[in-house]
Amino acid sequence: DIQMTQSPSTLSASVGDRVTITCRASQTISTWLAWYQQRPGKAPKLLVYEASKLESGVPSRFSGGGSGAEFTLTVSRLQPDDFATYFCQQYSRYPWTFGQGTKVEVK
Amino acid sequence: QVDLQESGPSLIKPSETLSLTCSVSDSVSLSNYHWTWIRQPAGKRLEWIGRIYVSGNTNYNPSLKSRITMSMDTSRHQFSLRLTSVTAADTAVYYCARGLEIKQFDRWGQGILVIVSS
């Protein structure tokens, strides 16, 4: 199975900060990577697919990048609604696998 | 906007069979979508269980393949998961989701907590 490793596991930040989360795959996956946001008690929400394509309705302060085995999710200016857990997911090879999650918390 | 809702038991005994259903507010018959089950044990990462197309074609996680069956009922706008011989390791929040080949999971249910305990 392809292992997905996110860093950091927890990120402390303030409103207005620029934050970047990294996701590394144990094998190359081209750009078959998605990013999701999950708030406590809520369903995950798709933010980015194919590594850099923004899902419809997602604010433009979110951006994804990378290819091969290293990827990033950046929030350009953190808003109160953005304090949540983010996780990456590869869909290059079965079984599809997820990162362990990065919690963005209030500093 | 398409809504998904999981239903099933919240408590199940070891060795029993878990049956979950996902009800979709719109048609499940569109051929470009697939319908997926994902689970998350407390404090652990999400685990993809498997997916099914309206054609009936399925892909399962090899770690669970011997114990799972997925099916669809297009007339009821539902798809289902059956997991046999459950153990405490199957305790998790189970999510159903809609997927696209390119986008992956663009709609999710709220999740249902299933506890395996005697």
mmCIF file of C-alpha atoms in Angstrom:
data_model
loop_
_atom_site.group_PDB
_atom_site.id
_atom_site.type_symbol
_atom_site.label_atom_id
_atom_site.label_comp_id
_atom_site.label_asym_id
_atom_site.label_seq_id
_atom_site.Cartn_x
_atom_site.Cartn_y
_atom_site.Cartn_z
ATOM 1 C CA ASP A 1 0.000 0.000 0.000
ATOM 2 C CA ILE A 2 1.097 3.587 -0.603
ATOM 3 C CA GLN A 3 1.776 5.308 2.712
ATOM 4 C CA MET A 4 0.797 8.969 3.003
ATOM 5 C CA THR A 5 2.595 11.054 5.611
ATOM 6 C CA GLN A 6 1.543 14.564 6.508
ATOM 7 C CA SER A 7 3.524 17.187 8.347
ATOM 8 C CA PRO A 8 3.104 18.724 10.734
ATOM 9 C CA SER A 9 0.498 16.746 12.681
ATOM 10 C CA THR A 10 -0.570 19.913 14.467
ATOM 11 C CA LEU A 11 -0.120 23.478 13.359
ATOM 12 C CA SER A 12 -0.766 26.501 15.604
ATOM 13 C CA ALA A 13 -1.626 29.661 13.725
ATOM 14 C CA SER A 14 -3.500 32.942 13.893
ATOM 15 C CA VAL A 15 -6.138 34.488 11.698
ATOM 16 C CA GLY A 16 -4.429 36.060 8.704
ATOM 17 C CA ASP A 17 -1.433 33.708 8.763
ATOM 18 C CA ARG A 18 -0.206 31.849 5.713
ATOM 19 C CA VAL A 19 0.031 28.143 6.466
ATOM 20 C CA THR A 20 1.367 25.231 4.482
ATOM 21 C CA ILE A 21 0.778 21.525 5.053
ATOM 22 C CA THR A 22 2.965 18.907 3.400
ATOM 23 C CA CYS A 23 1.929 15.431 2.267
ATOM 24 C CA ARG A 24 4.491 12.842 1.155
ATOM 25 C CA ALA A 25 3.714 9.602 -0.628
ATOM 26 C CA SER A 26 5.832 6.474 -0.223
ATOM 27 C CA GLN A 27 5.703 6.013 -4.022
ATOM 28 C CA THR A 28 5.206 8.411 -6.891
ATOM 29 C CA ILE A 29 1.549 9.087 -7.574
ATOM 30 C CA SER A 30 1.767 11.671 -10.371
ATOM 31 C CA THR A 31 -0.855 14.259 -9.405
ATOM 32 C CA TRP A 32 -3.505 11.812 -8.175
ATOM 33 C CA LEU A 33 -3.918 13.532 -4.849
ATOM 34 C CA ALA A 34 -6.850 15.146 -3.088
ATOM 35 C CA TRP A 35 -7.080 17.360 -0.009
ATOM 36 C CA TYR A 36 -10.019 17.440 2.385
ATOM 37 C CA GLN A 37 -11.042 19.623 5.315
ATOM 38 C CA GLN A 38 -12.916 18.211 8.280
ATOM 39 C CA ARG A 39 -14.445 20.152 11.129
ATOM 40 C CA PRO A 40 -15.345 18.341 14.378
ATOM 41 C CA GLY A 41 -18.491 16.295 14.003
ATOM 42 C CA LYS A 42 -18.854 17.185 10.333
ATOM 43 C CA ALA A 43 -18.408 15.340 7.082
ATOM 44 C CA PRO A 44 -15.112 15.871 5.247
ATOM 45 C CA LYS A 45 -15.177 18.443 2.469
ATOM 46 C CA LEU A 46 -13.223 18.162 -0.766
ATOM 47 C CA LEU A 47 -10.920 21.152 -1.258
ATOM 48 C CA VAL A 48 -8.437 20.199 -3.959
ATOM 49 C CA TYR A 49 -8.183 17.355 -6.472
ATOM 50 C CA GLU A 50 -5.530 16.328 -8.968
ATOM 51 C CA ALA A 51 -3.055 17.977 -6.603
ATOM 52 C CA SER A 52 -3.782 21.557 -7.635
ATOM 53 C CA LYS A 53 -7.348 21.881 -8.929
ATOM 54 C CA LEU A 54 -9.664 23.777 -6.624
ATOM 55 C CA GLU A 55 -13.076 22.237 -6.054
ATOM 56 C CA SER A 56 -15.983 24.448 -7.058
ATOM 57 C CA GLY A 57 -17.021 26.797 -4.258
ATOM 58 C CA VAL A 58 -13.766 26.519 -2.323
ATOM 59 C CA PRO A 59 -12.246 29.931 -1.512
ATOM 60 C CA SER A 60 -9.248 30.949 -3.589
ATOM 61 C CA ARG A 61 -7.097 31.360 -0.459
ATOM 62 C CA PHE A 62 -6.691 27.568 -0.640
ATOM 63 C CA SER A 63 -4.175 26.219 -3.106
ATOM 64 C CA GLY A 64 -2.561 22.875 -3.755
ATOM 65 C CA GLY A 65 0.714 22.022 -5.396
ATOM 66 C CA GLY A 66 3.234 19.337 -6.074
ATOM 67 C CA SER A 67 3.583 16.191 -8.100
ATOM 68 C CA GLY A 68 5.282 12.847 -7.874
ATOM 69 C CA ALA A 69 5.619 12.173 -4.179
ATOM 70 C CA GLU A 70 5.541 15.549 -2.445
ATOM 71 C CA PHE A 71 2.549 17.820 -2.200
ATOM 72 C CA THR A 72 1.446 20.926 -0.358
ATOM 73 C CA LEU A 73 -1.774 22.566 0.708
ATOM 74 C CA THR A 74 -1.477 26.281 1.417
ATOM 75 C CA VAL A 75 -3.964 28.643 2.975
ATOM 76 C CA SER A 76 -2.847 32.129 2.055
ATOM 77 C CA ARG A 77 -4.637 34.046 4.810
ATOM 78 C CA LEU A 78 -6.216 31.906 7.486
ATOM 79 C CA GLN A 79 -9.834 32.688 8.332
ATOM 80 C CA PRO A 80 -11.754 31.627 11.472
ATOM 81 C CA ASP A 81 -13.580 28.917 9.497
ATOM 82 C CA ASP A 82 -10.267 27.360 8.463
ATOM 83 C CA PHE A 83 -9.386 26.007 11.901
ATOM 84 C CA ALA A 84 -10.002 22.338 11.205
ATOM 85 C CA THR A 85 -8.247 19.095 10.346
ATOM 86 C CA TYR A 86 -6.883 18.585 6.847
ATOM 87 C CA PHE A 87 -5.932 15.320 5.243
ATOM 88 C CA CYS A 88 -4.563 14.196 1.932
ATOM 89 C CA GLN A 89 -5.562 11.124 -0.058
ATOM 90 C CA GLN A 90 -3.885 9.341 -2.954
ATOM 91 C CA TYR A 91 -5.900 7.751 -5.719
ATOM 92 C CA SER A 92 -3.108 6.552 -7.945
ATOM 93 C CA ARG A 93 -3.204 2.912 -6.857
ATOM 94 C CA TYR A 94 -5.500 0.656 -4.889
ATOM 95 C CA PRO A 95 -6.050 0.632 -2.057
ATOM 96 C CA TRP A 96 -6.589 4.366 -1.926
ATOM 97 C CA THR A 97 -4.978 5.708 1.220
ATOM 98 C CA PHE A 98 -5.147 8.783 3.403
ATOM 99 C CA GLY A 99 -2.690 10.821 5.409
ATOM 100 C CA GLN A 100 -2.990 10.871 9.162
ATOM 101 C CA GLY A 101 -4.324 14.433 9.193
ATOM 102 C CA THR A 102 -3.040 17.868 10.186
ATOM 103 C CA LYS A 103 -4.948 19.803 12.802
ATOM 104 C CA VAL A 104 -4.805 23.571 12.369
ATOM 105 C CA GLU A 105 -5.476 25.112 15.749
ATOM 106 C CA VAL A 106 -5.674 28.596 17.173
ATOM 107 C CA LYS A 107 -2.344 29.880 18.392
ATOM 108 C CA GLN B 1 -26.805 19.542 -3.780
ATOM 109 C CA VAL B 2 -26.678 15.790 -3.239
ATOM 110 C CA ASP B 3 -26.972 14.596 0.358
ATOM 111 C CA LEU B 4 -25.888 11.222 1.686
ATOM 112 C CA GLN B 5 -27.007 9.625 4.954
ATOM 113 C CA GLU B 6 -25.701 6.475 6.569
ATOM 114 C CA SER B 7 -27.959 4.179 8.564
ATOM 115 C CA GLY B 8 -27.437 0.983 10.493
ATOM 116 C CA PRO B 9 -26.730 -0.342 13.981
ATOM 117 C CA SER B 10 -24.660 1.654 16.420
ATOM 118 C CA LEU B 11 -23.736 -1.444 18.449
ATOM 119 C CA ILE B 12 -22.944 -4.898 17.167
ATOM 120 C CA LYS B 13 -21.514 -8.014 18.796
ATOM 121 C CA PRO B 14 -18.222 -9.629 17.802
ATOM 122 C CA SER B 15 -18.513 -12.240 15.040
ATOM 123 C CA GLU B 16 -21.773 -10.737 13.767
ATOM 124 C CA THR B 17 -22.342 -9.186 10.343
ATOM 125 C CA LEU B 18 -22.522 -5.419 10.032
ATOM 126 C CA SER B 19 -24.935 -4.032 7.465
ATOM 127 C CA LEU B 20 -24.920 -0.341 6.633
ATOM 128 C CA THR B 21 -26.975 1.555 4.091
ATOM 129 C CA CYS B 22 -26.310 4.907 2.481
ATOM 130 C CA SER B 23 -29.358 6.811 1.269
ATOM 131 C CA VAL B 24 -28.715 9.340 -1.475
ATOM 132 C CA SER B 25 -30.997 12.309 -2.138
ATOM 133 C CA ASP B 26 -30.516 12.011 -5.891
ATOM 134 C CA SER B 27 -30.111 9.217 -8.413
ATOM 135 C CA VAL B 28 -27.259 6.779 -7.918
ATOM 136 C CA SER B 29 -27.527 5.643 -11.528
ATOM 137 C CA LEU B 30 -25.208 8.166 -13.169
ATOM 138 C CA SER B 31 -22.438 6.129 -14.726
ATOM 139 C CA ASN B 32 -19.640 8.590 -14.079
ATOM 140 C CA TYR B 33 -20.008 8.369 -10.297
ATOM 141 C CA HIS B 34 -18.875 5.687 -7.937
ATOM 142 C CA TRP B 35 -20.149 5.095 -4.445
ATOM 143 C CA THR B 36 -17.718 4.481 -1.649
ATOM 144 C CA TRP B 37 -17.440 3.410 1.971
ATOM 145 C CA ILE B 38 -14.701 4.833 4.188
ATOM 146 C CA ARG B 39 -14.157 4.359 7.888
ATOM 147 C CA GLN B 40 -12.197 6.034 10.656
ATOM 148 C CA PRO B 41 -11.366 4.344 13.956
ATOM 149 C CA ALA B 42 -11.072 6.776 16.834
ATOM 150 C CA GLY B 43 -7.747 8.581 16.712
ATOM 151 C CA LYS B 44 -6.682 6.863 13.501
ATOM 152 C CA ARG B 45 -6.552 7.815 9.864
ATOM 153 C CA LEU B 46 -9.311 7.287 7.384
ATOM 154 C CA GLU B 47 -9.411 3.886 5.693
ATOM 155 C CA TRP B 48 -10.942 3.344 2.281
ATOM 156 C CA ILE B 49 -13.137 0.229 2.357
ATOM 157 C CA GLY B 50 -14.261 -0.036 -1.236
ATOM 158 C CA ARG B 51 -16.424 1.350 -4.001
ATOM 159 C CA ILE B 52 -19.203 0.286 -6.312
ATOM 160 C CA TYR B 53 -20.461 1.550 -9.659
ATOM 161 C CA VAL B 54 -24.043 1.424 -10.859
ATOM 162 C CA SER B 55 -22.879 -1.322 -13.202
ATOM 163 C CA GLY B 56 -22.185 -3.425 -10.143
ATOM 164 C CA ASN B 57 -18.434 -3.361 -10.623
ATOM 165 C CA THR B 58 -16.588 -3.115 -7.348
ATOM 166 C CA ASN B 59 -13.114 -2.487 -5.978
ATOM 167 C CA TYR B 60 -12.359 -3.486 -2.420
ATOM 168 C CA ASN B 61 -9.511 -2.818 -0.041
ATOM 169 C CA PRO B 62 -7.483 -6.072 -0.014
ATOM 170 C CA SER B 63 -7.212 -5.886 3.763
ATOM 171 C CA LEU B 64 -11.002 -6.296 4.014
ATOM 172 C CA LYS B 65 -11.858 -7.996 0.753
ATOM 173 C CA SER B 66 -12.620 -11.409 2.217
ATOM 174 C CA ARG B 67 -15.233 -9.919 4.566
ATOM 175 C CA ILE B 68 -17.018 -7.220 2.566
ATOM 176 C CA THR B 69 -19.766 -7.052 0.018
ATOM 177 C CA MET B 70 -21.183 -3.895 -1.517
ATOM 178 C CA SER B 71 -24.444 -3.612 -3.371
ATOM 179 C CA MET B 72 -26.737 -1.001 -4.868
ATOM 180 C CA ASP B 73 -30.487 -0.487 -5.000
ATOM 181 C CA THR B 74 -31.018 2.105 -7.680
ATOM 182 C CA SER B 75 -34.781 2.181 -7.208
ATOM 183 C CA ARG B 76 -34.298 3.285 -3.613
ATOM 184 C CA HIS B 77 -31.286 5.529 -4.322
ATOM 185 C CA GLN B 78 -29.246 3.490 -1.899
ATOM 186 C CA PHE B 79 -26.051 1.528 -1.685
ATOM 187 C CA SER B 80 -24.984 -0.821 1.056
ATOM 188 C CA LEU B 81 -22.039 -2.368 2.846
ATOM 189 C CA ARG B 82 -21.947 -5.768 4.444
ATOM 190 C CA LEU B 83 -19.000 -6.640 6.705
ATOM 191 C CA THR B 84 -18.857 -10.129 8.156
ATOM 192 C CA SER B 85 -17.180 -11.536 11.266
ATOM 193 C CA VAL B 86 -16.673 -8.168 12.931
ATOM 194 C CA THR B 87 -14.200 -7.659 15.767
ATOM 195 C CA ALA B 88 -13.351 -4.750 18.026
ATOM 196 C CA ALA B 89 -10.940 -3.579 15.329
ATOM 197 C CA ASP B 90 -13.960 -2.759 13.162
ATOM 198 C CA THR B 91 -15.173 -0.156 15.653
ATOM 199 C CA ALA B 92 -15.139 3.115 13.724
ATOM 200 C CA VAL B 93 -17.111 5.943 12.229
ATOM 201 C CA TYR B 94 -18.292 4.712 8.854
ATOM 202 C CA TYR B 95 -18.807 7.222 6.048
ATOM 203 C CA CYS B 96 -20.420 6.822 2.681
ATOM 204 C CA ALA B 97 -19.296 9.103 -0.115
ATOM 205 C CA ARG B 98 -19.813 9.852 -3.768
ATOM 206 C CA GLY B 99 -16.805 9.833 -5.990
ATOM 207 C CA LEU B 100 -15.626 10.753 -9.441
ATOM 208 C CA GLU B 101 -12.584 9.263 -11.144
ATOM 209 C CA ILE B 102 -10.813 12.589 -11.333
ATOM 210 C CA LYS B 103 -12.093 14.340 -8.229
ATOM 211 C CA GLN B 104 -12.548 11.513 -5.767
ATOM 212 C CA PHE B 105 -14.989 12.137 -2.923
ATOM 213 C CA ASP B 106 -16.987 15.274 -3.532
ATOM 214 C CA ARG B 107 -19.962 14.433 -1.289
ATOM 215 C CA TRP B 108 -19.891 12.659 2.060
ATOM 216 C CA GLY B 109 -22.427 11.495 4.583
ATOM 217 C CA GLN B 110 -22.211 12.688 8.186
ATOM 218 C CA GLY B 111 -20.899 9.329 9.329
ATOM 219 C CA ILE B 112 -22.246 6.678 11.674
ATOM 220 C CA LEU B 113 -20.406 5.403 14.729
ATOM 221 C CA VAL B 114 -20.417 1.625 14.927
ATOM 222 C CA ILE B 115 -19.142 -0.016 18.097
ATOM 223 C CA VAL B 116 -18.286 -3.696 18.185
ATOM 224 C CA SER B 117 -18.674 -4.986 21.718
ATOM 225 C CA SER B 118 -20.246 -7.880 23.544
#
